[in-house]
Tab-separated table of N, CA, C and O in Angstrom:
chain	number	residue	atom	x	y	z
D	1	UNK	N	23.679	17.566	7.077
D	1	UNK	CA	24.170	17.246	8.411
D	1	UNK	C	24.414	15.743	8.520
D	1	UNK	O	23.520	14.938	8.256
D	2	UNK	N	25.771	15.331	8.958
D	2	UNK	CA	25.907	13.783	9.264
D	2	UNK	C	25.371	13.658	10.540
D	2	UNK	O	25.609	14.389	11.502
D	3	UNK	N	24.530	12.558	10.492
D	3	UNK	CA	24.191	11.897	11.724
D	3	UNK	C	24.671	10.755	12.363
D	3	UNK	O	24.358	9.825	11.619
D	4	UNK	N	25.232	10.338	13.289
D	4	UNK	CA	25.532	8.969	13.782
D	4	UNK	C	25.378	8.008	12.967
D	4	UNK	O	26.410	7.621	12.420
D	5	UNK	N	23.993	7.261	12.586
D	5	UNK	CA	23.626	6.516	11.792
D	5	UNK	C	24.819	6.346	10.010
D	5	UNK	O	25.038	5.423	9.225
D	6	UNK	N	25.463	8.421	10.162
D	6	UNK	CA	25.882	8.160	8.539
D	6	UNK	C	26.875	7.400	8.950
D	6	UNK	O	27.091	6.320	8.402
D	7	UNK	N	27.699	7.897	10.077
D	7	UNK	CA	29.087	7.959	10.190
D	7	UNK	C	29.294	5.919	10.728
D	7	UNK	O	30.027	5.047	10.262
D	8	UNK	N	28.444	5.890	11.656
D	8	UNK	CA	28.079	4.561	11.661
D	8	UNK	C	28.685	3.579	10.240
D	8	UNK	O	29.770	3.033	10.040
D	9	UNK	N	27.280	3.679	9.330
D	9	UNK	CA	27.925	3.194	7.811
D	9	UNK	C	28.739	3.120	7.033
D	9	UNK	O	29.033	2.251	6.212
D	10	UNK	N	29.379	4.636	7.432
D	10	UNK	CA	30.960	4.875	6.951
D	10	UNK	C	31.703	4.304	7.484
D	10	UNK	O	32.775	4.211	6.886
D	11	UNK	N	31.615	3.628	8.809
D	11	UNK	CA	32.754	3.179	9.396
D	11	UNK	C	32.736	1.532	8.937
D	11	UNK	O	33.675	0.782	8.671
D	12	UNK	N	31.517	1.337	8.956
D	12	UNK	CA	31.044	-0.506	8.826
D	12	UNK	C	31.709	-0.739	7.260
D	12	UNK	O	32.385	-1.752	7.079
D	13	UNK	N	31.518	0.124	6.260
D	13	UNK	CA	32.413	0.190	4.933
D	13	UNK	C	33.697	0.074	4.722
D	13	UNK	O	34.212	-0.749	3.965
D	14	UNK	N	34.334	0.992	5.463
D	14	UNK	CA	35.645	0.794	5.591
D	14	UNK	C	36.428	-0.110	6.492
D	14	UNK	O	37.646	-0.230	6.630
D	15	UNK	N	35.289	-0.797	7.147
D	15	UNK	CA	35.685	-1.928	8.199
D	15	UNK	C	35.393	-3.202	7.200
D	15	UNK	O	36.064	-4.216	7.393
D	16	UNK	N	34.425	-3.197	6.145
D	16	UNK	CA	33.974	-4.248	5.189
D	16	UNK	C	35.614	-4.487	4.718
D	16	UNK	O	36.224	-5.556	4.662
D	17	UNK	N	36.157	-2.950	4.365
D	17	UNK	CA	36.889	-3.127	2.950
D	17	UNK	C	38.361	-3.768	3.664
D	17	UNK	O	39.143	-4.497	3.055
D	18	UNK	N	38.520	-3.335	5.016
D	18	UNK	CA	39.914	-3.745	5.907
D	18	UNK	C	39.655	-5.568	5.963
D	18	UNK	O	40.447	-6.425	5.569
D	19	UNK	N	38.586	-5.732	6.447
D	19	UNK	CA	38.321	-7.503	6.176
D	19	UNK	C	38.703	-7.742	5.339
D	19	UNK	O	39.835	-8.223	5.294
D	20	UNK	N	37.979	-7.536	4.256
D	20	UNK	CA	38.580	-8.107	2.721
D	20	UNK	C	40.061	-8.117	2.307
D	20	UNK	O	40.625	-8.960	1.609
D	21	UNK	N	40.606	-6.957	2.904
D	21	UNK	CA	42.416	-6.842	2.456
D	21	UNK	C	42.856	-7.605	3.726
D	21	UNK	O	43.973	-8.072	3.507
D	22	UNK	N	42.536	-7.835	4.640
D	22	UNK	CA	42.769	-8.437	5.720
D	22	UNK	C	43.843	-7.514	6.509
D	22	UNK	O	44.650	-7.823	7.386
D	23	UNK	N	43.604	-6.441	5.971
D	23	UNK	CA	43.901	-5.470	6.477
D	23	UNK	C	43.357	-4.760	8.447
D	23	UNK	O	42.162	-4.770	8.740
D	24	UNK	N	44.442	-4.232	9.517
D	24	UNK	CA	43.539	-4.004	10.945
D	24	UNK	C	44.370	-2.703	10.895
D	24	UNK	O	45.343	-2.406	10.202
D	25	UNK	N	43.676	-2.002	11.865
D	25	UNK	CA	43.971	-0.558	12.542
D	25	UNK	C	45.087	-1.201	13.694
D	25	UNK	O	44.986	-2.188	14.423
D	26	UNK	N	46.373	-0.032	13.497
D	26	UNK	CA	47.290	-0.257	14.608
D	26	UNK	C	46.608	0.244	15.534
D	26	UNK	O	45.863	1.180	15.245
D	27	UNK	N	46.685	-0.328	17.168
D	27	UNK	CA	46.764	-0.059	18.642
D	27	UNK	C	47.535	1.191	18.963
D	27	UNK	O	48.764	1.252	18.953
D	28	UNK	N	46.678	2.237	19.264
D	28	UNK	CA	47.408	3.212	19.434
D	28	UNK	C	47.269	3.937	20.722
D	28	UNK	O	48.235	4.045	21.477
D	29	UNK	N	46.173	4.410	20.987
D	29	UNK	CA	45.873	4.642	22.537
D	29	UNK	C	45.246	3.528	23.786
D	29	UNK	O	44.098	3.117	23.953
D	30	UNK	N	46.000	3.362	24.243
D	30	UNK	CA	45.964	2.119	25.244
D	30	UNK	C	44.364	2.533	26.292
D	30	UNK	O	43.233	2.069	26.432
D	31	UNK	N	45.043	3.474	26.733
D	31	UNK	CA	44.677	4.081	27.808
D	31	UNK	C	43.236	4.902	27.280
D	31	UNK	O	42.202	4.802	27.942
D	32	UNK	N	43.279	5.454	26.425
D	32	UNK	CA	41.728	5.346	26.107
D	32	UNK	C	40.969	4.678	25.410
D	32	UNK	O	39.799	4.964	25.155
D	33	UNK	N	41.641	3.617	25.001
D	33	UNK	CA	40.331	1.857	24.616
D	33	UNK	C	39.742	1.622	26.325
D	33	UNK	O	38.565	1.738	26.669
D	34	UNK	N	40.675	1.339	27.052
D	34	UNK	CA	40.044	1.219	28.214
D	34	UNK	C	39.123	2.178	29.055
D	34	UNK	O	38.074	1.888	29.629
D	35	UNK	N	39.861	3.565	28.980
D	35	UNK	CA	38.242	3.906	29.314
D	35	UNK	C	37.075	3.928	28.691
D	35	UNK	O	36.120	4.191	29.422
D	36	UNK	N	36.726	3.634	26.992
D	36	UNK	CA	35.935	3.569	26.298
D	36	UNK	C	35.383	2.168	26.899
D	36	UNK	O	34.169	2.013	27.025
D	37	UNK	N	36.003	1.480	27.148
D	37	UNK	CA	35.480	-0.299	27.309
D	37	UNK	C	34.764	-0.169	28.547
D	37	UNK	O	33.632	-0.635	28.684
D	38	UNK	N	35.521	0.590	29.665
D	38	UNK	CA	35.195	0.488	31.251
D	38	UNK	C	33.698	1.457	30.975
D	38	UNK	O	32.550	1.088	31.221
D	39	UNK	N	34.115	2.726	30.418
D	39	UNK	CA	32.705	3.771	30.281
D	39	UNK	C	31.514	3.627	29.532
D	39	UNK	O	30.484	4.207	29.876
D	40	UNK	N	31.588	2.732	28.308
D	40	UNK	CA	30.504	2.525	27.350
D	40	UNK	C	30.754	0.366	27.297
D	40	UNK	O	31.370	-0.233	26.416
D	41	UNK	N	30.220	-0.124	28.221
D	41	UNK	CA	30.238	-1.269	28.476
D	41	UNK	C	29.969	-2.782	27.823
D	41	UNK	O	30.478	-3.831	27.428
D	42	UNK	N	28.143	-1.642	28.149
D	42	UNK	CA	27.131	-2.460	26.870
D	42	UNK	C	27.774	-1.868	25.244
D	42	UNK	O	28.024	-2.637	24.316
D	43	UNK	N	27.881	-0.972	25.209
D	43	UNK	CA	28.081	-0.708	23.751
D	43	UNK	C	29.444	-1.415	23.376
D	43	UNK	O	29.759	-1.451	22.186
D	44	UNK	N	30.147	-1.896	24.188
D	44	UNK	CA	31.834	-2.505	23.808
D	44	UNK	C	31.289	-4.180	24.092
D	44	UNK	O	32.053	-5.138	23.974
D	45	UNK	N	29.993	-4.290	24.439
D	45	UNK	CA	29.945	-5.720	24.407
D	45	UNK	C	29.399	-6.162	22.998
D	45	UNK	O	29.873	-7.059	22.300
D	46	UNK	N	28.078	-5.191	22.645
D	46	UNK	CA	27.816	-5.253	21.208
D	46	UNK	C	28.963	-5.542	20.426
D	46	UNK	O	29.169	-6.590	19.814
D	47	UNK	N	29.821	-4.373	20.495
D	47	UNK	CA	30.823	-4.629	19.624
D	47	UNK	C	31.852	-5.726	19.803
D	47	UNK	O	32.851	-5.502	19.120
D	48	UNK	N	31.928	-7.047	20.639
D	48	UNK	CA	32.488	-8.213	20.977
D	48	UNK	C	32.006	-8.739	20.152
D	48	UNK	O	32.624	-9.326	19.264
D	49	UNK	N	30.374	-8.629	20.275
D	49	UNK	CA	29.541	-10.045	19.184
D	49	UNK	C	29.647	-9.467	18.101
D	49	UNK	O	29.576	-10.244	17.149
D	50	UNK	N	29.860	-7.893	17.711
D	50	UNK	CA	30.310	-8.125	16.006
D	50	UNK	C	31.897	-8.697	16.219
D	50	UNK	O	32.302	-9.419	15.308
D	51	UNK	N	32.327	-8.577	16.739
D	51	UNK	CA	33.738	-9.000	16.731
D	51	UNK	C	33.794	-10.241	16.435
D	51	UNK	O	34.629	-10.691	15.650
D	52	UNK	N	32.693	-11.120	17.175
D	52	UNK	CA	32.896	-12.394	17.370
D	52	UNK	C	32.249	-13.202	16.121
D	52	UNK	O	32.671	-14.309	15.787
D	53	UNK	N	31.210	-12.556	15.483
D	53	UNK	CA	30.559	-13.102	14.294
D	53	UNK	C	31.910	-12.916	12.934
D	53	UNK	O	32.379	-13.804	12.222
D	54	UNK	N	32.218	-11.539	12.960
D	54	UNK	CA	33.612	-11.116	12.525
D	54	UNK	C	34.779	-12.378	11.795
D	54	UNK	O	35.318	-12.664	10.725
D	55	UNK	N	34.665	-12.936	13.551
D	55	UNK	CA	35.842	-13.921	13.308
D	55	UNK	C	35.152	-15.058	12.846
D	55	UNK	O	35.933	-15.750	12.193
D	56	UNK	N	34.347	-15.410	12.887
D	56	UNK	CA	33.258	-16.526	13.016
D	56	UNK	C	33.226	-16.906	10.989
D	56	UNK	O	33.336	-17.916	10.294
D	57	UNK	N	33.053	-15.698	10.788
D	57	UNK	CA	32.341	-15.492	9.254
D	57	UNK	C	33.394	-15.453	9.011
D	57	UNK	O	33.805	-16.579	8.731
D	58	UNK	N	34.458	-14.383	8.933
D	58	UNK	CA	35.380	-13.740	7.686
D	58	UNK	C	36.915	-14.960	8.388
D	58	UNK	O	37.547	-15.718	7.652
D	59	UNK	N	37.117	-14.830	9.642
D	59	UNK	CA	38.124	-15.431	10.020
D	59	UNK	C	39.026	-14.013	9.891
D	59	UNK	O	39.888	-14.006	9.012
D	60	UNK	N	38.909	-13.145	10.496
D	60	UNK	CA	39.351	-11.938	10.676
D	60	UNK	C	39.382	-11.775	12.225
D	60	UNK	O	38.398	-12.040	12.916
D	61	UNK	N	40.411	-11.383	12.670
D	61	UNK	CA	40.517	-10.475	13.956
D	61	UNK	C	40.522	-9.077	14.022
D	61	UNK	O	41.309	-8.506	13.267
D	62	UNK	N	39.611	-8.202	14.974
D	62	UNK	CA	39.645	-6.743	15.084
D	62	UNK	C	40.552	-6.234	15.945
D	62	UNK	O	40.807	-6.544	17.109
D	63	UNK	N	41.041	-5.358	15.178
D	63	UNK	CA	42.300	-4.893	16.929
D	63	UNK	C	41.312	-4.102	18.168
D	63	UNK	O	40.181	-3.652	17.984
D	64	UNK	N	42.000	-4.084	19.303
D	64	UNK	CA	41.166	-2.993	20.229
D	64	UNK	C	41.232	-1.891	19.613
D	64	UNK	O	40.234	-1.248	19.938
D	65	UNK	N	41.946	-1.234	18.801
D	65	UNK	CA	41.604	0.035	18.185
D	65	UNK	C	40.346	0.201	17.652
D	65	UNK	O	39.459	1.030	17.859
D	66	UNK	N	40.478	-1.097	16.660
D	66	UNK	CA	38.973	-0.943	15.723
D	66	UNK	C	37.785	-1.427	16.947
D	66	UNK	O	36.764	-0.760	16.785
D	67	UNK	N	37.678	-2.277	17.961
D	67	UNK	CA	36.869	-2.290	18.712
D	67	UNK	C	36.455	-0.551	19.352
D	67	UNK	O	35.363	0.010	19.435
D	68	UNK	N	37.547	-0.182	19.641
D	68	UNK	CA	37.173	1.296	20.383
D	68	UNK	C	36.064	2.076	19.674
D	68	UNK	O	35.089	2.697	20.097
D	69	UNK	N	36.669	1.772	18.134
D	69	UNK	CA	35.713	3.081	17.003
D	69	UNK	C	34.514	2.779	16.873
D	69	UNK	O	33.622	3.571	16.571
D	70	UNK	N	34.325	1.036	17.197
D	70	UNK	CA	32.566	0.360	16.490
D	70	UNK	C	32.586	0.801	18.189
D	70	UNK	O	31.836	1.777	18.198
D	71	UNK	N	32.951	0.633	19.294
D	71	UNK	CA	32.140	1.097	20.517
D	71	UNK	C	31.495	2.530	20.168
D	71	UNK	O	30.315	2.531	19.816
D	72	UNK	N	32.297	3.939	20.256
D	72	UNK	CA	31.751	4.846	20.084
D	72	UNK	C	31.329	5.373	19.151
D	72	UNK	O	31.083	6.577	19.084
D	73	UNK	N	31.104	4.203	17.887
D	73	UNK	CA	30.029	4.659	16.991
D	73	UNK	C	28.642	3.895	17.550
D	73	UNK	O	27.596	4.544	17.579
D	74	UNK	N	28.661	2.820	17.891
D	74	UNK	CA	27.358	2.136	18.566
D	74	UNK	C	26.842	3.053	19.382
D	74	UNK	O	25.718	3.483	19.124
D	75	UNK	N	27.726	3.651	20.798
D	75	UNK	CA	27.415	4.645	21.379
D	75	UNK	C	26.862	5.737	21.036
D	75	UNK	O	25.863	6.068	21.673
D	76	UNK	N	27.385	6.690	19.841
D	76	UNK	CA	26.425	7.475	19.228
D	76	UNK	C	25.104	6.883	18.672
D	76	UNK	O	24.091	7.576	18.572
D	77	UNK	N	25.143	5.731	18.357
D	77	UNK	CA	23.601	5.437	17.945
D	77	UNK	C	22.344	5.305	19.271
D	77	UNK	O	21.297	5.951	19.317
D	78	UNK	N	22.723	4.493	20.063
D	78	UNK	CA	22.000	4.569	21.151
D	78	UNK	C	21.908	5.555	22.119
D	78	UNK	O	21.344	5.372	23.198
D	79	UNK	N	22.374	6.472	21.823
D	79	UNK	CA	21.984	8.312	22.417
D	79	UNK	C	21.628	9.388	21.644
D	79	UNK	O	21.458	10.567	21.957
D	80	UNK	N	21.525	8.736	20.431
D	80	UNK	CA	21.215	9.624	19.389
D	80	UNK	C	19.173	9.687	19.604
D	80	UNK	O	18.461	8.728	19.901
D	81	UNK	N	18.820	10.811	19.389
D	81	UNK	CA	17.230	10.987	19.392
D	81	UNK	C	16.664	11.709	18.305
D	81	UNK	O	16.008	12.750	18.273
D	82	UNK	N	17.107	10.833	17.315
D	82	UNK	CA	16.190	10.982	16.168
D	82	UNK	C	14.805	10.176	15.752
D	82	UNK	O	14.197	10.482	14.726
């Protein structure tokens, strides 16, 4: 069974490997980044300060797409009750 936590890792991997190629996820649903941002708040702020260390360290920008996915993977972690 995958748990949050896997899918979590899976995503932080393939987010490692898009840094490195300097590779970003196209912007695709407008309209639901924003309700992800407006509905999961704290979890889209977490994901600012990885954003922001992100740029800080690698000199990489995340699109709101890839912000949306680290929101509702953060989100599954902090409702997850394992």
């Amino acid at each position: 069974m995958i748990v949050p936590y896997d899918r979590f890792v899976t995503h932080i991997k393939f987010l490692g490997q898009r840094i490195i190629k300097k590779q970003c996820i196209a912007d695709d649903d407008e309209q639901f980044q924003m309700m992800v941002k407006q509905r999961y708040f704290k979890d889209y702020r977490c994901a600012e300060l990885i954003s922001e260390y992100i740029k800080k360290k690698f000199e990489h920008t995340i699109s709101e797409e890839e912000m949306m996915y680290l929101t509702v993977h953060l989100r599954r972690i902090t409702r997850c009750n394992l």
